[in-house]
mmCIF file of C-alpha atoms in Angstrom:
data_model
loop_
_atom_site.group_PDB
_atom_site.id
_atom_site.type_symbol
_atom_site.label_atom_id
_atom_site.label_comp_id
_atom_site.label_asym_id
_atom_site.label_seq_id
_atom_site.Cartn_x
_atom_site.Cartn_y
_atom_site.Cartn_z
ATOM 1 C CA UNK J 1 4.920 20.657 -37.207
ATOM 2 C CA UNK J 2 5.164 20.997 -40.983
ATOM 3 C CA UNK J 3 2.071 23.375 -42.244
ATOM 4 C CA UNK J 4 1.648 24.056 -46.525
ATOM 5 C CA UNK J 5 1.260 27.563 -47.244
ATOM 6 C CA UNK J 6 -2.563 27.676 -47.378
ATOM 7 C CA UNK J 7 -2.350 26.432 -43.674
ATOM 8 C CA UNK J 8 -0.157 28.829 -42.893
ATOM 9 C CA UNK J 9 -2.693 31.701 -43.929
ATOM 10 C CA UNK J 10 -5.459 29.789 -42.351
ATOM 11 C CA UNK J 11 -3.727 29.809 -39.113
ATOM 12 C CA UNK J 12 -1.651 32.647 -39.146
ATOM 13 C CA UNK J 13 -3.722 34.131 -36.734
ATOM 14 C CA UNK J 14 -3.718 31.197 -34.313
ATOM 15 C CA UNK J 15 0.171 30.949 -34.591
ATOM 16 C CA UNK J 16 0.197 34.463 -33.351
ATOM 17 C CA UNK J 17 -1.128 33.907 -30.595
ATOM 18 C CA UNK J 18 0.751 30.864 -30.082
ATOM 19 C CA UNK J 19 3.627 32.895 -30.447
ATOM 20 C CA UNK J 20 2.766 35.114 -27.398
ATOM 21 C CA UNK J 21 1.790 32.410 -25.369
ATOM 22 C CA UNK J 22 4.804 30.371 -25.896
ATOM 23 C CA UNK J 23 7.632 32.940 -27.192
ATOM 24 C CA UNK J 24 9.255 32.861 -30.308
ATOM 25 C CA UNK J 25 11.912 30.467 -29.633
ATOM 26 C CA UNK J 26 8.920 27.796 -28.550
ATOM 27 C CA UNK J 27 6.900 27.983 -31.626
ATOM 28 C CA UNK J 28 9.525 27.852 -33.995
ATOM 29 C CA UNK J 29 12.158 25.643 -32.787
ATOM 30 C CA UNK J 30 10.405 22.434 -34.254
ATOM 31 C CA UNK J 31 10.805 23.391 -37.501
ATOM 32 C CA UNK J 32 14.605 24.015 -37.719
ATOM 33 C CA UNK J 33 15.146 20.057 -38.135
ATOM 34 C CA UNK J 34 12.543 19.822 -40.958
ATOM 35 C CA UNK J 35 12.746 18.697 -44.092
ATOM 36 C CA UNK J 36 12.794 20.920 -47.024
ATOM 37 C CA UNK J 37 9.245 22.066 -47.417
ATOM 38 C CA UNK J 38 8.366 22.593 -51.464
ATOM 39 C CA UNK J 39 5.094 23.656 -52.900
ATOM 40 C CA UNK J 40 4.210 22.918 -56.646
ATOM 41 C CA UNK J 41 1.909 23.690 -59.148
ATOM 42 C CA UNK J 42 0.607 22.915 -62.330
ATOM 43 C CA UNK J 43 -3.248 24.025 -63.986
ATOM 44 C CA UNK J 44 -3.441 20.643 -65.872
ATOM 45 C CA UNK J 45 -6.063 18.380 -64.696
ATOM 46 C CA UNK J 46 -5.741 15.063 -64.514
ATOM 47 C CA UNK J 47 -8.446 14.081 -67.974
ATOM 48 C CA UNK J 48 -4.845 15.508 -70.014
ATOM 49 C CA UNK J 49 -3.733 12.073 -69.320
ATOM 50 C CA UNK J 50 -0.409 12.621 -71.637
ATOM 51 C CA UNK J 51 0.703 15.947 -70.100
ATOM 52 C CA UNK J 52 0.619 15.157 -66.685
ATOM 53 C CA UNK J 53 2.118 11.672 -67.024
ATOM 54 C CA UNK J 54 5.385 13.274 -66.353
ATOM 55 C CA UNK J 55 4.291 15.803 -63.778
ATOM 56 C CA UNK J 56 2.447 12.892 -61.183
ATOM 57 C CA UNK J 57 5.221 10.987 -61.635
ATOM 58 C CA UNK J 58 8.060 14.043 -61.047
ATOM 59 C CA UNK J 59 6.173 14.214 -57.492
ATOM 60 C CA UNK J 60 5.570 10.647 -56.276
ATOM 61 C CA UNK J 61 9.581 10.542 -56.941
ATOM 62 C CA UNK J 62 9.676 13.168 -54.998
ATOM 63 C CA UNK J 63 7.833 12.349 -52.136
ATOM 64 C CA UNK J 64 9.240 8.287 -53.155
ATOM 65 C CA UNK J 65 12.761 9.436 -52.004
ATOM 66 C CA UNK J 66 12.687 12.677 -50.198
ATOM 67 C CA UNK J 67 12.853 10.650 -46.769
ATOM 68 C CA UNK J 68 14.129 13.044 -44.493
ATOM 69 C CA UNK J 69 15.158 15.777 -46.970
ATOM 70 C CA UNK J 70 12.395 17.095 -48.722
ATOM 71 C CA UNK J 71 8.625 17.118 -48.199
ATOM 72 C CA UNK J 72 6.324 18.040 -51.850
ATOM 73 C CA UNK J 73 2.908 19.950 -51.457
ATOM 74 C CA UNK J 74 1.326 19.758 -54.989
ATOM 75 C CA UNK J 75 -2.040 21.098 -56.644
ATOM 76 C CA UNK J 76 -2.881 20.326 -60.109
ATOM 77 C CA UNK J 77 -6.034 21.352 -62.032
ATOM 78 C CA UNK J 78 -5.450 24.725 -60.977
ATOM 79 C CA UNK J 79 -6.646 24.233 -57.391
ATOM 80 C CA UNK J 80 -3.922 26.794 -55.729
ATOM 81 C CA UNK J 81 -3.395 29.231 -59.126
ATOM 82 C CA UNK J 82 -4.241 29.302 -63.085
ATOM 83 C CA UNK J 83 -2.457 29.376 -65.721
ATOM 84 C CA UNK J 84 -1.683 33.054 -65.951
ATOM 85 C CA UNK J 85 -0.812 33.373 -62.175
ATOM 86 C CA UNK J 86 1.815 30.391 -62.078
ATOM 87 C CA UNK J 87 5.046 32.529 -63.355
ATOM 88 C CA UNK J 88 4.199 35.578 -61.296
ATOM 89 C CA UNK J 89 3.734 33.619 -58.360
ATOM 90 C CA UNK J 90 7.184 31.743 -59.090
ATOM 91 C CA UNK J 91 9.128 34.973 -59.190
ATOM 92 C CA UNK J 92 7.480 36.438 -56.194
ATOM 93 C CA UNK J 93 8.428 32.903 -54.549
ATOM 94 C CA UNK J 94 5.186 32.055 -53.529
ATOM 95 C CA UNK J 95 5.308 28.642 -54.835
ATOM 96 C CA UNK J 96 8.677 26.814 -55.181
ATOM 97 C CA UNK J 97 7.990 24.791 -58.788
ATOM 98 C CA UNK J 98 5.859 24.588 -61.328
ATOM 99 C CA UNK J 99 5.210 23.080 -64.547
ATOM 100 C CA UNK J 100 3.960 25.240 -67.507
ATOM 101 C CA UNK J 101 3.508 24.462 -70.778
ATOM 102 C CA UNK J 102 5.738 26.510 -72.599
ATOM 103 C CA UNK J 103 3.245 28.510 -75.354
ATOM 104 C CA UNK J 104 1.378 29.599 -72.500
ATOM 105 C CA UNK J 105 4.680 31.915 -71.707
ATOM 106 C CA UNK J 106 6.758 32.933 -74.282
ATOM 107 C CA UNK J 107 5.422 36.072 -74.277
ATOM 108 C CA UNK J 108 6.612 36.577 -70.857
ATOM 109 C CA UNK J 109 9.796 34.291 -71.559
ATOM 110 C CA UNK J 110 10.960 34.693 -75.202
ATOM 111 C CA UNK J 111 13.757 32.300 -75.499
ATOM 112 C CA UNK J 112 11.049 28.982 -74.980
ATOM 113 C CA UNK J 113 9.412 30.858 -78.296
ATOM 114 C CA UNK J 114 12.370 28.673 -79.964
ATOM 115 C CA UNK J 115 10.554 25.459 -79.565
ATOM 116 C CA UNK J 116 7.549 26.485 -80.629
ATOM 117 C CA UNK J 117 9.104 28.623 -84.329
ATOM 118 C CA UNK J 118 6.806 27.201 -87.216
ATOM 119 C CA UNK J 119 9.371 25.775 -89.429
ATOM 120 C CA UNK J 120 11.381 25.099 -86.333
ATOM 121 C CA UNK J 121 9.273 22.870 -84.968
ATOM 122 C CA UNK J 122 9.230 19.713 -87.519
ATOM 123 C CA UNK J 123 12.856 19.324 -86.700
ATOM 124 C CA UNK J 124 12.660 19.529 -83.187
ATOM 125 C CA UNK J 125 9.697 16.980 -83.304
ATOM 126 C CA UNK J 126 11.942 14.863 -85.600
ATOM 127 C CA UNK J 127 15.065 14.893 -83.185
ATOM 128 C CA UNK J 128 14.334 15.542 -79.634
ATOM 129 C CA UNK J 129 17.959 15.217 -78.824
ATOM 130 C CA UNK J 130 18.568 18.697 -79.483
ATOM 131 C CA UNK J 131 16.226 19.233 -76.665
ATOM 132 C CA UNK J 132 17.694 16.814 -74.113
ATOM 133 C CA UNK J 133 19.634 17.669 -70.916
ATOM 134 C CA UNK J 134 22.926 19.169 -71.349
ATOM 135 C CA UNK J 135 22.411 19.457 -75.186
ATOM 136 C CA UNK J 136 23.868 23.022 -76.287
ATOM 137 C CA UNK J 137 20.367 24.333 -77.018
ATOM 138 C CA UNK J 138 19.185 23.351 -73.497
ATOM 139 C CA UNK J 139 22.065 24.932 -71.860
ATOM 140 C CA UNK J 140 21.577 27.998 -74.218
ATOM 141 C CA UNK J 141 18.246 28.549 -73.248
ATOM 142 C CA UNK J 142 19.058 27.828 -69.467
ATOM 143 C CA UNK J 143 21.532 30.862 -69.681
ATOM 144 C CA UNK J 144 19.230 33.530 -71.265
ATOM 145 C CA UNK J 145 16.452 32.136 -68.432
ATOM 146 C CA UNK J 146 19.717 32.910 -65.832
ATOM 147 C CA UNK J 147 19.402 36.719 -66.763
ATOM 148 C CA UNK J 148 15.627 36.360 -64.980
ATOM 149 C CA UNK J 149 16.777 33.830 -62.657
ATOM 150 C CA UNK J 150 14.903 31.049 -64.351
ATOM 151 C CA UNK J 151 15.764 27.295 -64.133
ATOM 152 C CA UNK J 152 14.254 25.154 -67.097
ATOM 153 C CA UNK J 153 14.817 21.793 -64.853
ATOM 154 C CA UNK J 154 13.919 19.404 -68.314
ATOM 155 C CA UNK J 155 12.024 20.252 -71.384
ATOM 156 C CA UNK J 156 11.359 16.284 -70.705
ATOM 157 C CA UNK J 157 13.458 14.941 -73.580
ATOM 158 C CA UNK J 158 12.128 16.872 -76.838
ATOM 159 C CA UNK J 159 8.833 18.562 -77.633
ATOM 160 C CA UNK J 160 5.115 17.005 -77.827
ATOM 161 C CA UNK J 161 3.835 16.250 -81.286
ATOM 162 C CA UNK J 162 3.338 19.801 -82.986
ATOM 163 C CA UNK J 163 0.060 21.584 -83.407
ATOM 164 C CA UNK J 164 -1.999 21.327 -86.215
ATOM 165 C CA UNK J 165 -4.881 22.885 -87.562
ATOM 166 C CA UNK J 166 -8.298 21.396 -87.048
ATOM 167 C CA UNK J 167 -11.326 22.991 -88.054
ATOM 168 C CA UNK J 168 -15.160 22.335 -88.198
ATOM 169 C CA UNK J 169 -17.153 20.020 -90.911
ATOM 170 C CA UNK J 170 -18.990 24.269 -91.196
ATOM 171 C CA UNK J 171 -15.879 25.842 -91.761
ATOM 172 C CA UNK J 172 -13.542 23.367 -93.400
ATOM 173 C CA UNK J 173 -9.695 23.965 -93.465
ATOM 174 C CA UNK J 174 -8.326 21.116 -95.664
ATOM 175 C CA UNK J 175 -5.934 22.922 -96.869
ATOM 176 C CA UNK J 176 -3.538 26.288 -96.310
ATOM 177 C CA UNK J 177 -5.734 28.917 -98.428
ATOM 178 C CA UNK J 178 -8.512 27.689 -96.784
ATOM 179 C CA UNK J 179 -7.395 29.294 -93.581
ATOM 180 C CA UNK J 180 -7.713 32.655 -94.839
ATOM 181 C CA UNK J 181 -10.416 34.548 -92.711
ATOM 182 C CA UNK J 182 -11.400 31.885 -90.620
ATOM 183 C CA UNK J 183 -12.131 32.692 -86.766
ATOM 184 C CA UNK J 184 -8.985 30.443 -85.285
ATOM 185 C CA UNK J 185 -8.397 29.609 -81.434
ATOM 186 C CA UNK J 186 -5.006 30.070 -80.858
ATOM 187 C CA UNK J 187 -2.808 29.988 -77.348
ATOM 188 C CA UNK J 188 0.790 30.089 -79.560
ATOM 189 C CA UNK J 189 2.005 33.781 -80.449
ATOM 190 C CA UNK J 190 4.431 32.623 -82.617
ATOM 191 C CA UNK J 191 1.218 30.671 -84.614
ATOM 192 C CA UNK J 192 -0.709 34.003 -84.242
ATOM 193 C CA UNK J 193 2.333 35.774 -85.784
ATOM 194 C CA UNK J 194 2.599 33.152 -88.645
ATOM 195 C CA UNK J 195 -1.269 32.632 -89.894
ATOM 196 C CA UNK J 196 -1.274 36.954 -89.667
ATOM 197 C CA UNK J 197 -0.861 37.264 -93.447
ATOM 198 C CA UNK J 198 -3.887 34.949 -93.836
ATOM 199 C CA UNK J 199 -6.256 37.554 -92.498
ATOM 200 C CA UNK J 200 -7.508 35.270 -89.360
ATOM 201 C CA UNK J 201 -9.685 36.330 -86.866
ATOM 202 C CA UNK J 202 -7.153 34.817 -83.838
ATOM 203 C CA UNK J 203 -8.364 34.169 -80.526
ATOM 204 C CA UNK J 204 -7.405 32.875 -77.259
ATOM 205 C CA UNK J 205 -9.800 30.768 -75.400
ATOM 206 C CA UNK J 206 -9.163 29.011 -72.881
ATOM 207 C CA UNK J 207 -9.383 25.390 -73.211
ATOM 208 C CA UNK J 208 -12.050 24.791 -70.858
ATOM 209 C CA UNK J 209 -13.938 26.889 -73.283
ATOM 210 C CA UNK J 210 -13.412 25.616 -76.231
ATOM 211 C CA UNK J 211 -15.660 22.677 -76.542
ATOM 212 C CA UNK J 212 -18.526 25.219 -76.384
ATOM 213 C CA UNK J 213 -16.825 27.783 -78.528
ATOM 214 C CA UNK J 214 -16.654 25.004 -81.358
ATOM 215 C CA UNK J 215 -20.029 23.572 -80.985
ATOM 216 C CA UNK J 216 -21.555 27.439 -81.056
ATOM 217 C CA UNK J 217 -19.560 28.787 -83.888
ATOM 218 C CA UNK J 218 -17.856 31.753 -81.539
ATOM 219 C CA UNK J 219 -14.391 29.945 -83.646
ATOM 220 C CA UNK J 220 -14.360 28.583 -86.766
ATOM 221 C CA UNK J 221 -10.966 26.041 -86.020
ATOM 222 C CA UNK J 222 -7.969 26.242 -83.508
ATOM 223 C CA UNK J 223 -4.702 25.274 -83.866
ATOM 224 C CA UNK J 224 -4.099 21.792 -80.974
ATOM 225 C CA UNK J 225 -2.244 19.479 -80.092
ATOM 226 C CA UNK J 226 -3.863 16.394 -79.756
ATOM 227 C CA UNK J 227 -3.785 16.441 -76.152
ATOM 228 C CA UNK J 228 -5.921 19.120 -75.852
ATOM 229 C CA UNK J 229 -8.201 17.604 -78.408
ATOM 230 C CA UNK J 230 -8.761 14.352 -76.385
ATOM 231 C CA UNK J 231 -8.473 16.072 -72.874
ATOM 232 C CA UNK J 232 -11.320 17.995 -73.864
ATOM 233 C CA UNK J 233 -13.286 15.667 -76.567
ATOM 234 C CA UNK J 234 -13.067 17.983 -79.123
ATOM 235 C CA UNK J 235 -13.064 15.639 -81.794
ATOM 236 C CA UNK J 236 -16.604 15.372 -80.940
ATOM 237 C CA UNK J 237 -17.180 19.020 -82.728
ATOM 238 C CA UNK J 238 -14.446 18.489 -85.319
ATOM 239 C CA UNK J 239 -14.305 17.481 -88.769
ATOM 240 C CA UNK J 240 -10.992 17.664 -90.385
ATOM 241 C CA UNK J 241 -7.053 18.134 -89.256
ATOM 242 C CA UNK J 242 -4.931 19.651 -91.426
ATOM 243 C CA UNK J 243 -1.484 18.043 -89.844
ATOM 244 C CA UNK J 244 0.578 21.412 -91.011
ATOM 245 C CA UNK J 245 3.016 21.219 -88.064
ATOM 246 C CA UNK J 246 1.970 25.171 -86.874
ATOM 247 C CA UNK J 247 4.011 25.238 -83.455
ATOM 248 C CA UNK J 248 4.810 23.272 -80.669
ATOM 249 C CA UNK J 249 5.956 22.712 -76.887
ATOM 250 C CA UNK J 250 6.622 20.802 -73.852
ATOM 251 C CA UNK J 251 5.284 20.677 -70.022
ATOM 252 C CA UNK J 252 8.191 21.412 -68.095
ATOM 253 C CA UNK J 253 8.998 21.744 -64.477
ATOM 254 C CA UNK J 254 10.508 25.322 -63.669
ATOM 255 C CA UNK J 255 12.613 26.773 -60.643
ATOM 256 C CA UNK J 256 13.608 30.023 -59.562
ATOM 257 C CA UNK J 257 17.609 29.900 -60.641
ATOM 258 C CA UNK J 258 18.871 30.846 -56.905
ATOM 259 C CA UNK J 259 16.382 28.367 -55.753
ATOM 260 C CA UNK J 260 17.437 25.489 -57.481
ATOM 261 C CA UNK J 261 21.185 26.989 -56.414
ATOM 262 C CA UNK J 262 20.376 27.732 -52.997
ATOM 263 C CA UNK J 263 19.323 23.771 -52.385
ATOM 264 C CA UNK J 264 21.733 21.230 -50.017
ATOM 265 C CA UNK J 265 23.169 18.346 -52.052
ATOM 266 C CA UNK J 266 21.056 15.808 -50.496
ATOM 267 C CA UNK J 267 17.603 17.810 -51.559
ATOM 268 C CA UNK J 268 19.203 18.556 -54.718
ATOM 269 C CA UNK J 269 20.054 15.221 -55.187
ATOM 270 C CA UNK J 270 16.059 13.759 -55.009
ATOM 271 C CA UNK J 271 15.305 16.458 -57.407
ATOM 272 C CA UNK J 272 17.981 14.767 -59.845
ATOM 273 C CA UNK J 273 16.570 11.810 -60.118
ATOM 274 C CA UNK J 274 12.844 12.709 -60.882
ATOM 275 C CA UNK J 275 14.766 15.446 -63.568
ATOM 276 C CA UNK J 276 16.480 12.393 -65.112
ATOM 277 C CA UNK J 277 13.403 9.930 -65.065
ATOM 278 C CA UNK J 278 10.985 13.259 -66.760
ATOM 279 C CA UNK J 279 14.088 13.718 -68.999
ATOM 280 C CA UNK J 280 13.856 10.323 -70.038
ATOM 281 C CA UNK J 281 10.582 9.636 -70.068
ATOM 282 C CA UNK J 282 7.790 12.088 -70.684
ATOM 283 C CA UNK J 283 8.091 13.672 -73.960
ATOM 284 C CA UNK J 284 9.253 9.948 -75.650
ATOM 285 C CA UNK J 285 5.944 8.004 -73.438
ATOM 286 C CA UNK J 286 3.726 11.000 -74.955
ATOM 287 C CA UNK J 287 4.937 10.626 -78.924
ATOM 288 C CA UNK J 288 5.602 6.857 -79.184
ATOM 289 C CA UNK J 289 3.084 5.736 -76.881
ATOM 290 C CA UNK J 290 -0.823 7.404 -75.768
ATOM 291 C CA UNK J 291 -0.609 9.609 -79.162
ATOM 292 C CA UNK J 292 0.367 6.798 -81.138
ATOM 293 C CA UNK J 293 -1.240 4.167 -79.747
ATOM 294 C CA UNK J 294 -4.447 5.886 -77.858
ATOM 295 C CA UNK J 295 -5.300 9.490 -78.983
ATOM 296 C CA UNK J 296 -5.079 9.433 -82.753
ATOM 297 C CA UNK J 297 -7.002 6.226 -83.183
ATOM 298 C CA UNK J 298 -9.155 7.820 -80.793
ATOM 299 C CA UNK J 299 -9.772 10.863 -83.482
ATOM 300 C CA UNK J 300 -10.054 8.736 -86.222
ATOM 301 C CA UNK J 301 -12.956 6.481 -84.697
ATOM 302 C CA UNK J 302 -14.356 10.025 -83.721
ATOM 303 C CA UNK J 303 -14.225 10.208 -88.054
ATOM 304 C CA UNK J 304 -12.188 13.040 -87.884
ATOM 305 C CA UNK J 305 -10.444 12.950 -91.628
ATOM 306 C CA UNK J 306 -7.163 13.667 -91.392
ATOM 307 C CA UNK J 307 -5.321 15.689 -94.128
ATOM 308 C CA UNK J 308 -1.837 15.642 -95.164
ATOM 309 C CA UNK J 309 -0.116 18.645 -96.605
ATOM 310 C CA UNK J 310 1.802 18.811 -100.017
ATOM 311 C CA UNK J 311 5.288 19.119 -100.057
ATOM 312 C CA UNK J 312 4.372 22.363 -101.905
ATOM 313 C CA UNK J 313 2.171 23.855 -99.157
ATOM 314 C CA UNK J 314 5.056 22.976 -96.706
ATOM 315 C CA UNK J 315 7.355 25.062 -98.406
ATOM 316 C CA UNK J 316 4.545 28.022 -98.987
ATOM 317 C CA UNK J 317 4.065 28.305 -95.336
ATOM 318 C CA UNK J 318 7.752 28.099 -94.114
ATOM 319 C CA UNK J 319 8.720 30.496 -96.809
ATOM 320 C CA UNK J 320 6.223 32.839 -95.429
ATOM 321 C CA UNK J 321 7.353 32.499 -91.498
ATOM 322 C CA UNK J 322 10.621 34.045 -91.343
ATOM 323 C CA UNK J 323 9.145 37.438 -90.419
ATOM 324 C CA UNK J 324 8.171 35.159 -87.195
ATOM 325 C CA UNK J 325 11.846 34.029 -86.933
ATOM 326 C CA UNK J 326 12.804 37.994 -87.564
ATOM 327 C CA UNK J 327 10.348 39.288 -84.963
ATOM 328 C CA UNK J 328 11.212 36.357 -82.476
ATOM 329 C CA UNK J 329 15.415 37.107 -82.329
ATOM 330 C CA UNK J 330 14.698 41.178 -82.072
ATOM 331 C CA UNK J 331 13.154 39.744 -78.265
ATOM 332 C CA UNK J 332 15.856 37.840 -77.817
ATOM 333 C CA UNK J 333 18.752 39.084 -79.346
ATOM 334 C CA UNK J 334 19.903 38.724 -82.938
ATOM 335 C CA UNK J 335 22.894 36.438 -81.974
ATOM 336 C CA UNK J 336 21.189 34.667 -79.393
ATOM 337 C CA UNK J 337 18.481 33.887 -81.974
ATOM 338 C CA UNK J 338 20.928 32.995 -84.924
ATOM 339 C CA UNK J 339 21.774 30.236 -82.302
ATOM 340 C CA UNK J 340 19.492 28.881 -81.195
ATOM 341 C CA UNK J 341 17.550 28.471 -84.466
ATOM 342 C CA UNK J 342 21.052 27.081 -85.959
ATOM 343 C CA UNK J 343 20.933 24.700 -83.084
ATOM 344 C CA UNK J 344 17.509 23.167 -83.628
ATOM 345 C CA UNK J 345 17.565 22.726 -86.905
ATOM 346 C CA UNK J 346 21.044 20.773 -86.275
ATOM 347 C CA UNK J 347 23.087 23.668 -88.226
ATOM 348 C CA UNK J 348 25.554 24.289 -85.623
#
């Protein structure tokens, strides 16, 4: 008998007693020819139809060809933890994988802060390939995530489209002075870190909260990605986007490193092939596809006017960010950091 963690709390007491009754040999016995038991997580709901294309489709791979080897308990929307709770709960093994989006963690995981650098992450947009299994930067930031035994299993091919800034037809931001003092939502440090010198009163609310937050005036703009603007109809409160590429990031599956190491070839080998299709497939079907073809003419039928930035407002703001890049390689090392920017912005 197979039993997911939550059963196991709910009838921990039961297999106790079990356990008396029957000895320790009896209750447990059944489970030594078993397949692979995994439990994963992500807080997404479903209504973020982009960002968990590639996670629903990870896990019916999974579960597709585990046969014999490998059994997947998974609970989106946040039904076993939150947001904040998923990397603790990784490193204290209480879940086996999850899938994060990496602004959500840099804080906690500095080297991911590299994909979401503003004036880093135009280039990355522009050529996922630097992002793409067994690309240098990929393996370079799979060895600093070794030191915490981390496994980055796929950034899924590249980044999403970056984050711009979108703001309210009350509190218009239509272009980069216009910023200055405005009450911002932001998730991104690095974005915090860059839009500091425009004296912005930076917040982080969750998304769930944001519609509200908009529509009462608690934040004057936030800085999205246009998932989180359709998975949450914010264009309904929103006037203008200011499409200054701010920061940006993936949803990526994650493994403890000895995990991931600790797995038999044929397990290992199921986990391949969903790691190869979400390599493949999720980053490029987000871009090319439901932005392109869905969410943006979704925003614009919403009349959300969308504003292009001059070439010299482009090079304003990444003139102005490379105290971000400064404070972002003291966390991670000044080498490690020459690096890895070098290597996303194809220098190296």
């Amino acid at each position: 008998m197979n039993l997911t963690r939550r059963q196991v709390l709910k009838y921990g007491t039961f297999a106790s007693a079990s356990a008396t009754l029957l000895g320790t040999r009896g209750l447990l016995a059944p489970q030594a020819h078993a397949a692979t038991t995994m439990t994963g997580v992500t807080y997404l709901p479903p209504s973020y139809k982009a960002l968990t294309y590639g996670s629903s489709r990870f896990v019916e791979m999974l579960k597709e060809n585990g046969g014999d080897a490998l059994s997947v308990d998974f609970y989106d929307s946040g039904q076993l933890l939150k947001a904040d709770e998923q990397l603790p709960a990784l490193r204290s093994r209480s879940i086996d994988f999850m899938f994060h989006t990496f602004s959500y963690i840099t804080r906690s995981v500095p080297i991911l802060g590299i994909t979401g650098l503003p004036g880093v992450v135009g280039e990355l947009y522009r050529h996922p390939e630097r992002l793409k299994l067994g690309s240098p930067l990929m393996n370079l930031i799979n060895e600093e995530l070794a030191k915490e035994n981390l496994y980055l299993l796929t950034s899924g091919g590249g980044i999403l489209e970056p984050e711009y800034i979108w703001s309210t037809a009350a509190s218009p931001i239509r272009r980069l002075e216009e910023v200055r003092g405005k009450k911002v939502r932001i998730v991104s440090f690095e974005a915090t870190k860059a839009l500091e010198t425009y004296d912005i009163g930076a917040t982080r609310i969750p998304s769930s909260e944001t519609y509200m937050a908009l529509q009462r005036g608690t934040v004057d703009a936030g800085v999205f990605n246009i998932s989180t603007i359709i998975g949450r109809s914010l264009q309904e409160q929103l006037k203008y986007c200011y499409r200054l590429p701010m920061t940006g990031f993936s949803v990526a599956p994650f493994m403890l490193r000895d995990t991931w190491e600790g797995l038999d070839d044929e397990t290992r080998s199921v986990l391949e092939q969903a790691i190869n299709w979400y390599d493949e497939n999720f980053i490029k079907h987000c871009n090319d596809d439901i932005y392109a073809n869905e969410y943006w003419p979704q925003v614009q039928e919403a009349g959300v006017e969308i504003i292009e930035p001059s070439a010299e407002e482009v090079e304003t703001f990444n003139a102005s960010v490379k105290d971000v890049w400064n404070h972002w390689k003291g966390e991670v090392g000044q080498d490690v950091g020459e690096r890895a920017i070098a290597l996303a912005l194809g220098q190296a």
